[in-house]
Short mmCIF file of C-alpha atoms and ligand atoms in Angstrom, two decimals:
data_model
loop_
_atom_site.label_atom_id
_atom_site.label_comp_id
_atom_site.label_asym_id
_atom_site.label_seq_id
_atom_site.Cartn_x
_atom_site.Cartn_y
_atom_site.Cartn_z
CA MET K 1 0.05 -0.03 0.12
CA CYS K 2 1.10 3.58 -0.75
CA PRO K 3 0.83 5.35 2.92
CA PRO K 4 0.41 9.02 1.64
CA CYS K 5 -2.50 8.16 -0.63
CA ALA K 6 -3.58 4.82 0.71
CA LYS K 7 -3.78 3.17 -2.46
CA GLN K 8 -3.18 -0.39 -3.05
CA TYR K 9 -0.61 -1.44 -5.85
CA GLU K 10 0.07 -4.70 -7.53
CA VAL K 11 3.24 -6.45 -7.06
CA ILE K 12 4.65 -8.30 -10.09
CA ASP K 13 7.71 -10.32 -9.91
CA GLY K 14 8.90 -8.61 -6.76
CA ILE K 15 8.36 -5.01 -8.14
CA LEU K 16 5.63 -2.91 -6.93
CA ILE K 17 3.75 -1.24 -9.79
CA MET K 18 2.92 2.27 -8.97
CA LYS K 19 2.79 3.68 -12.52
CA ALA K 20 3.73 1.78 -15.76
CA GLU K 21 2.85 4.45 -18.41
CA PHE K 22 4.88 7.72 -18.81
CA ASN K 23 4.73 10.76 -20.76
CA GLY K 24 7.18 13.54 -21.70
CA PRO K 25 10.73 13.20 -20.81
CA ASN K 26 10.02 10.33 -18.59
CA ALA K 27 8.51 8.19 -21.45
CA ALA K 28 11.59 9.03 -23.70
CA ALA K 29 13.91 7.88 -20.82
CA ALA K 30 11.82 4.87 -20.04
CA GLY K 31 11.98 3.80 -23.80
CA PHE K 32 15.86 4.22 -23.67
CA TYR K 33 16.46 2.51 -20.48
CA ASP K 34 14.05 -0.35 -21.41
CA GLY K 35 15.32 -0.70 -24.96
CA PRO K 36 18.30 -2.14 -26.78
CA LEU K 37 20.31 1.09 -27.07
CA TRP K 38 20.95 0.99 -23.27
CA GLN K 39 22.94 -2.22 -23.58
CA LYS K 40 25.24 -0.36 -26.13
CA PHE K 41 25.49 2.72 -23.70
CA LYS K 42 26.94 0.60 -21.08
CA PHE K 43 30.12 0.34 -23.01
CA TRP K 44 30.43 4.24 -23.11
CA GLU K 45 29.59 4.48 -19.37
CA ARG K 46 32.58 2.12 -18.76
CA VAL K 47 34.82 4.23 -20.82
CA PHE K 48 33.62 7.36 -19.05
CA PHE K 49 34.32 5.82 -15.53
CA TRP K 50 37.79 4.43 -16.99
CA PHE K 51 38.72 8.20 -17.40
CA GLN K 52 37.78 8.80 -13.77
CA GLY K 53 40.18 6.09 -12.48
CA GLY K 54 37.41 3.37 -12.56
CA GLU K 55 33.74 3.22 -11.65
CA ARG K 56 34.30 2.64 -7.91
CA ARG K 57 36.44 5.96 -7.61
CA GLY K 58 34.08 7.66 -10.12
CA ARG K 59 31.01 6.85 -8.01
CA ASN K 60 32.74 7.58 -4.80
CA GLN K 61 32.87 11.20 -5.73
CA TYR K 62 29.41 11.74 -4.85
CA MET K 63 28.64 8.62 -2.65
CA LYS K 64 31.14 10.11 -0.08
CA HIS K 65 28.85 12.77 0.58
CA LEU K 66 25.94 10.17 1.85
CA PRO K 67 26.63 9.73 5.66
CA ILE K 68 24.59 6.72 5.90
CA LYS K 69 25.13 4.31 8.87
CA PRO K 70 24.23 0.67 9.35
CA GLY K 71 20.44 0.20 9.70
CA GLU K 72 19.61 3.68 8.34
CA MET K 73 16.97 3.69 5.62
CA LEU K 74 17.47 5.07 2.11
CA GLY K 75 15.17 6.26 -0.54
CA VAL K 76 16.65 6.20 -4.05
CA SER K 77 15.08 8.08 -7.01
CA ALA K 78 16.08 6.48 -10.30
CA ILE K 79 17.77 3.55 -8.60
CA GLY K 80 18.42 1.87 -11.98
CA ALA K 81 20.15 -1.42 -11.61
CA GLY K 82 21.42 -0.26 -8.13
CA ASN K 83 24.97 0.48 -8.82
CA ASP K 84 25.25 2.58 -6.01
CA LEU K 85 24.02 0.09 -3.39
CA ASN K 86 27.59 -1.41 -3.24
CA PHE K 87 28.46 1.86 -1.25
CA VAL K 88 25.57 1.41 1.08
CA PRO K 89 25.90 -1.03 4.31
CA GLU K 90 23.87 -4.34 3.79
CA THR K 91 21.95 -3.63 7.10
CA CYS K 92 20.28 -0.44 5.40
CA PRO K 93 16.85 -0.96 4.00
CA VAL K 94 16.31 0.50 0.76
CA VAL K 95 13.34 1.90 -1.22
CA GLY K 96 14.14 2.59 -5.03
CA VAL K 97 11.68 4.17 -7.60
CA ASP K 98 12.48 3.85 -11.27
CA ILE K 99 10.58 4.14 -14.69
CA SER K 100 12.45 1.34 -16.17
CA VAL K 101 11.20 -2.36 -15.52
CA ILE K 102 14.23 -3.72 -17.08
CA GLN K 103 16.62 -1.78 -14.85
CA LEU K 104 14.51 -2.68 -11.64
CA LYS K 105 14.57 -6.53 -12.60
CA GLU K 106 18.41 -6.23 -12.90
CA CYS K 107 18.55 -4.63 -9.51
CA LEU K 108 16.63 -7.30 -7.77
CA LYS K 109 18.56 -10.13 -9.40
CA ARG K 110 21.91 -8.45 -8.46
CA PHE K 111 20.80 -7.97 -4.62
CA PRO K 112 18.72 -10.75 -3.80
CA LYS K 113 19.69 -10.71 -0.10
CA ARG K 114 19.40 -6.88 0.56
CA ASP K 115 16.19 -5.44 2.27
CA LEU K 116 15.08 -3.88 -0.92
CA THR K 117 11.71 -2.55 -2.00
CA LEU K 118 11.50 -1.51 -5.78
CA VAL K 119 8.82 0.57 -7.24
CA LEU K 120 8.01 1.00 -11.00
CA GLY K 121 7.02 4.64 -10.97
CA GLU K 122 8.28 8.24 -11.25
CA ALA K 123 10.74 10.13 -9.12
CA GLU K 124 8.21 12.79 -8.96
CA ARG K 125 6.06 10.67 -6.59
CA PHE K 126 7.49 8.37 -4.01
CA PRO K 127 5.15 5.60 -2.12
CA MET K 128 6.39 6.51 1.06
CA PRO K 129 5.14 8.35 4.11
CA ASP K 130 6.51 11.88 5.09
CA ARG K 131 9.95 11.82 6.98
CA SER K 132 9.97 8.06 6.67
CA VAL K 133 13.73 7.57 5.42
CA ASP K 134 16.97 8.73 6.84
CA HIS K 135 18.67 9.95 3.64
CA SER K 136 17.72 10.15 -0.21
CA LEU K 137 19.97 9.69 -3.22
CA SER K 138 19.52 10.16 -6.92
CA ALA K 139 22.39 9.64 -9.30
CA GLY K 140 22.37 9.79 -13.04
CA GLY K 141 18.87 10.59 -13.98
CA PHE K 142 17.98 14.01 -12.29
CA ASN K 143 18.67 16.42 -15.34
CA PHE K 144 15.95 14.56 -17.42
CA PHE K 145 13.17 14.05 -15.03
CA ASN K 146 9.66 15.53 -16.11
CA GLU K 147 9.62 17.65 -13.09
CA PRO K 148 13.04 18.12 -11.42
CA ILE K 149 11.81 20.58 -8.68
CA GLN K 150 8.89 18.22 -7.93
CA SER K 151 11.17 15.41 -7.55
CA LEU K 152 13.56 17.27 -5.23
CA ARG K 153 10.39 18.23 -3.16
CA GLU K 154 9.37 14.44 -3.00
CA MET K 155 12.91 13.66 -1.78
CA VAL K 156 12.42 16.17 0.95
CA ARG K 157 9.13 15.21 1.85
CA ILE K 158 10.21 11.38 2.70
CA THR K 159 13.41 12.47 4.27
CA ARG K 160 13.58 13.16 7.80
CA PRO K 161 14.93 16.67 9.09
CA GLY K 162 18.60 16.20 9.46
CA GLY K 163 18.90 13.61 7.11
CA THR K 164 21.03 14.05 3.86
CA ILE K 165 20.05 14.24 0.18
CA VAL K 166 22.48 13.66 -2.47
CA VAL K 167 21.67 14.48 -6.17
CA SER K 168 24.25 13.97 -8.87
CA ASP K 169 24.22 13.95 -12.60
CA GLU K 170 26.42 15.26 -15.68
CA MET K 171 26.54 18.94 -16.25
CA PRO K 172 23.47 19.84 -18.44
CA GLU K 173 25.39 22.04 -20.69
CA THR K 174 27.31 18.93 -21.98
CA GLY K 175 24.08 18.20 -23.88
CA ALA K 176 23.73 21.87 -25.30
CA LYS K 177 27.49 21.95 -26.30
CA ALA K 178 27.09 18.62 -28.20
CA GLN K 179 24.06 20.10 -29.99
CA GLN K 180 26.48 22.63 -31.39
CA LYS K 181 28.92 20.24 -32.94
CA PRO K 182 27.73 18.28 -35.76
CA MET K 183 29.96 15.01 -35.01
CA ALA K 184 29.02 15.18 -31.28
CA LYS K 185 25.24 15.83 -32.21
CA LYS K 186 25.30 12.80 -34.30
CA TRP K 187 26.94 10.57 -31.66
CA VAL K 188 24.33 11.55 -29.22
CA GLU K 189 21.48 10.94 -31.58
CA LYS K 190 22.87 7.62 -32.30
CA THR K 191 23.66 6.69 -28.89
CA PHE K 192 20.40 7.77 -27.16
CA GLY K 193 18.07 7.58 -30.05
CA ASP K 194 15.73 10.13 -31.41
CA ASP K 195 13.26 10.74 -28.39
CA PHE K 196 15.82 10.57 -25.75
CA SER K 197 18.46 12.79 -27.66
CA LYS K 198 15.97 15.58 -27.90
CA VAL K 199 15.50 15.58 -24.09
CA VAL K 200 19.32 15.61 -23.66
CA PHE K 201 19.55 18.60 -25.97
CA ASP K 202 16.46 20.29 -24.51
CA ARG K 203 17.74 20.27 -20.73
CA GLY K 204 21.08 21.61 -21.81
CA THR K 205 20.16 25.02 -19.95
CA LEU K 206 18.56 23.56 -16.81
CA PRO K 207 19.39 26.29 -14.34
CA LEU K 208 20.87 23.85 -11.58
CA ASN K 209 21.43 26.46 -8.78
CA ASP K 210 18.06 27.91 -8.90
CA VAL K 211 16.37 24.45 -9.25
CA PHE K 212 18.26 23.28 -6.08
CA SER K 213 17.55 26.47 -4.31
CA ALA K 214 13.83 26.04 -5.02
CA ALA K 215 13.64 22.89 -2.67
CA PHE K 216 16.77 22.97 -0.17
CA SER K 217 17.55 25.75 2.12
CA ASN K 218 20.98 24.18 3.46
CA TRP K 219 22.84 22.72 0.49
CA LYS K 220 26.08 22.90 -1.35
CA MET K 221 27.11 22.04 -5.08
CA HIS K 222 30.40 20.01 -5.64
CA SER K 223 31.91 19.55 -9.03
CA LEU K 224 32.53 15.92 -10.08
CA TRP K 225 34.66 14.27 -12.67
CA ARG K 226 36.98 17.06 -13.69
CA GLY K 227 34.08 19.36 -14.08
CA SER K 228 31.76 17.22 -16.24
CA GLY K 229 29.61 16.37 -13.32
CA TYR K 230 28.03 17.82 -10.20
CA CYS K 231 26.60 16.80 -6.89
CA ALA K 232 24.25 18.75 -4.83
CA VAL K 233 24.21 17.77 -1.04
CA ALA K 234 21.45 19.21 1.21
CA THR K 235 20.83 18.78 4.69
CA VAL K 236 17.12 18.45 5.14
CA MET K 237 15.68 21.33 7.49
CA GLU K 238 12.45 21.74 9.17
CA ALA K 239 12.00 24.68 7.03
CA ASP K 240 12.10 22.72 3.78
CA HIS K 241 9.30 20.57 5.26
CA GLU K 242 7.26 23.71 5.84
CA ALA K 243 7.83 24.92 2.48
CA LEU K 244 6.10 21.97 1.22
CA LYS K 245 2.90 23.37 2.32
CA ARG K 246 3.24 26.03 -0.15
CA PRO K 247 3.20 25.66 -3.75
CA ALA K 248 6.67 24.90 -5.61
CA PRO K 249 8.37 28.23 -6.70
CA THR K 250 8.51 28.56 -10.49
CA VAL K 251 11.98 28.77 -11.82
CA ALA K 252 12.62 30.36 -15.20
CA GLY K 253 14.27 27.84 -17.59
CA SER K 254 13.13 24.78 -15.68
CA PRO K 255 10.05 22.65 -15.85
CA SER K 256 8.43 22.44 -12.37
C1 SAM F 1 22.03 6.66 -15.67
S1 SAM F 1 20.71 5.53 -15.11
C2 SAM F 1 21.24 5.78 -13.38
C3 SAM F 1 21.05 4.53 -12.53
C4 SAM F 1 21.61 4.38 -11.24
N1 SAM F 1 21.07 5.58 -10.17
C5 SAM F 1 23.04 4.49 -11.54
O1 SAM F 1 23.64 5.44 -10.80
O2 SAM F 1 23.57 3.53 -11.87
C6 SAM F 1 19.42 6.68 -15.00
C7 SAM F 1 18.13 6.10 -14.31
O3 SAM F 1 17.16 7.05 -14.12
C8 SAM F 1 15.90 6.41 -14.42
N2 SAM F 1 14.85 7.58 -14.60
C9 SAM F 1 14.93 8.55 -15.63
N3 SAM F 1 13.81 9.27 -15.24
C10 SAM F 1 13.30 8.93 -14.17
C11 SAM F 1 12.25 9.32 -13.34
N4 SAM F 1 11.49 10.37 -13.81
N5 SAM F 1 11.78 8.58 -12.31
C12 SAM F 1 12.45 7.55 -12.10
N6 SAM F 1 13.50 6.88 -12.47
C13 SAM F 1 13.82 7.55 -13.71
C14 SAM F 1 16.22 5.51 -15.70
O4 SAM F 1 15.22 4.60 -15.94
C15 SAM F 1 17.59 5.01 -15.28
O5 SAM F 1 17.50 3.66 -14.67
#
C-alpha cells in the first residue's frame, strides 16, 4: 500500500507497480532504459568511468557525501540497476523508484539478499510516508526528470529533518554543447535514439542552482569528474518541510 495516498498497488515479480505508463521526457527515458540502445550505452559508461580512475572511484565522488550508517533507511530516486548500493551498508533498508522495469529487474537480481523495495514509478512521486527515510539519493537521471523541482520536493518530503539528500548527474550543458557540434550531435542521436536525445539537448540549459534552491535551504554544490558532473548535497531542514505546504516556486528555464 502507498501510505500517503492509501492506494493499493500490484506487485509483479517482486516489483511494486505504481505507474507503468509515462509521458514527456520520462517516457523518452523509459524507452531508452528499457530498450536495446541502453545495452550499447553501457560500453560508453565504462569508458567514462575509466577516465575517472574506475567506476568505484568515479561513483565515490558523490557517494562519499552520503553519511549513511548501518541500519539507516535510504530512498533512491532513479535507482536503475542499483550500482550505488555497493556503497551502502547491507543492513540499510532501501526503497528505490525507477521508470524502467528492465533496470529494476536487474537490480533485484543483483541484490537478492538486501532489504530492498523496488517501485516502478516516477521520481516525482514516491510511495513513502513523510519523513520515513533517513537519507535520499538520486544519481544519473535528475537532469531529465519531467519535473525536477517536484522530484526534489518529494525527496524532502520522505526524508527526516537532519537527513542528507545527494543528487548527482552530468553537467546539463554537455548536451547543449554537443548540439552545436555536428559530430557530437550525431553521436548523441545515435547513442540515445531520437526521443531521448531531444531531451538531452533540451535540458542543456537547466538552471541547476535555481532548481536546487527552490527545494533546499541548506545545500552545497560540488563539482565532479573534472568538471563534467555535479553533486548537490543538502541537509534537510524543518523549514524545507514547511515549504512543502506552499506551492513550488517557479524557476525560469526549468520545468516545475
Ligand atoms: C544513468 S541511469 C542511473 C541509474 C543508477 N542511479 C546508477 O547510478 O547507476 C538513470 C536512471 O534513471 C531512471 N529514470 C529516468 N527518469 C526517471 C524518473 N522520472 N523517475 C524515476 N526514474 C527515472 C532511468 O530509468 C535509469 O534507470
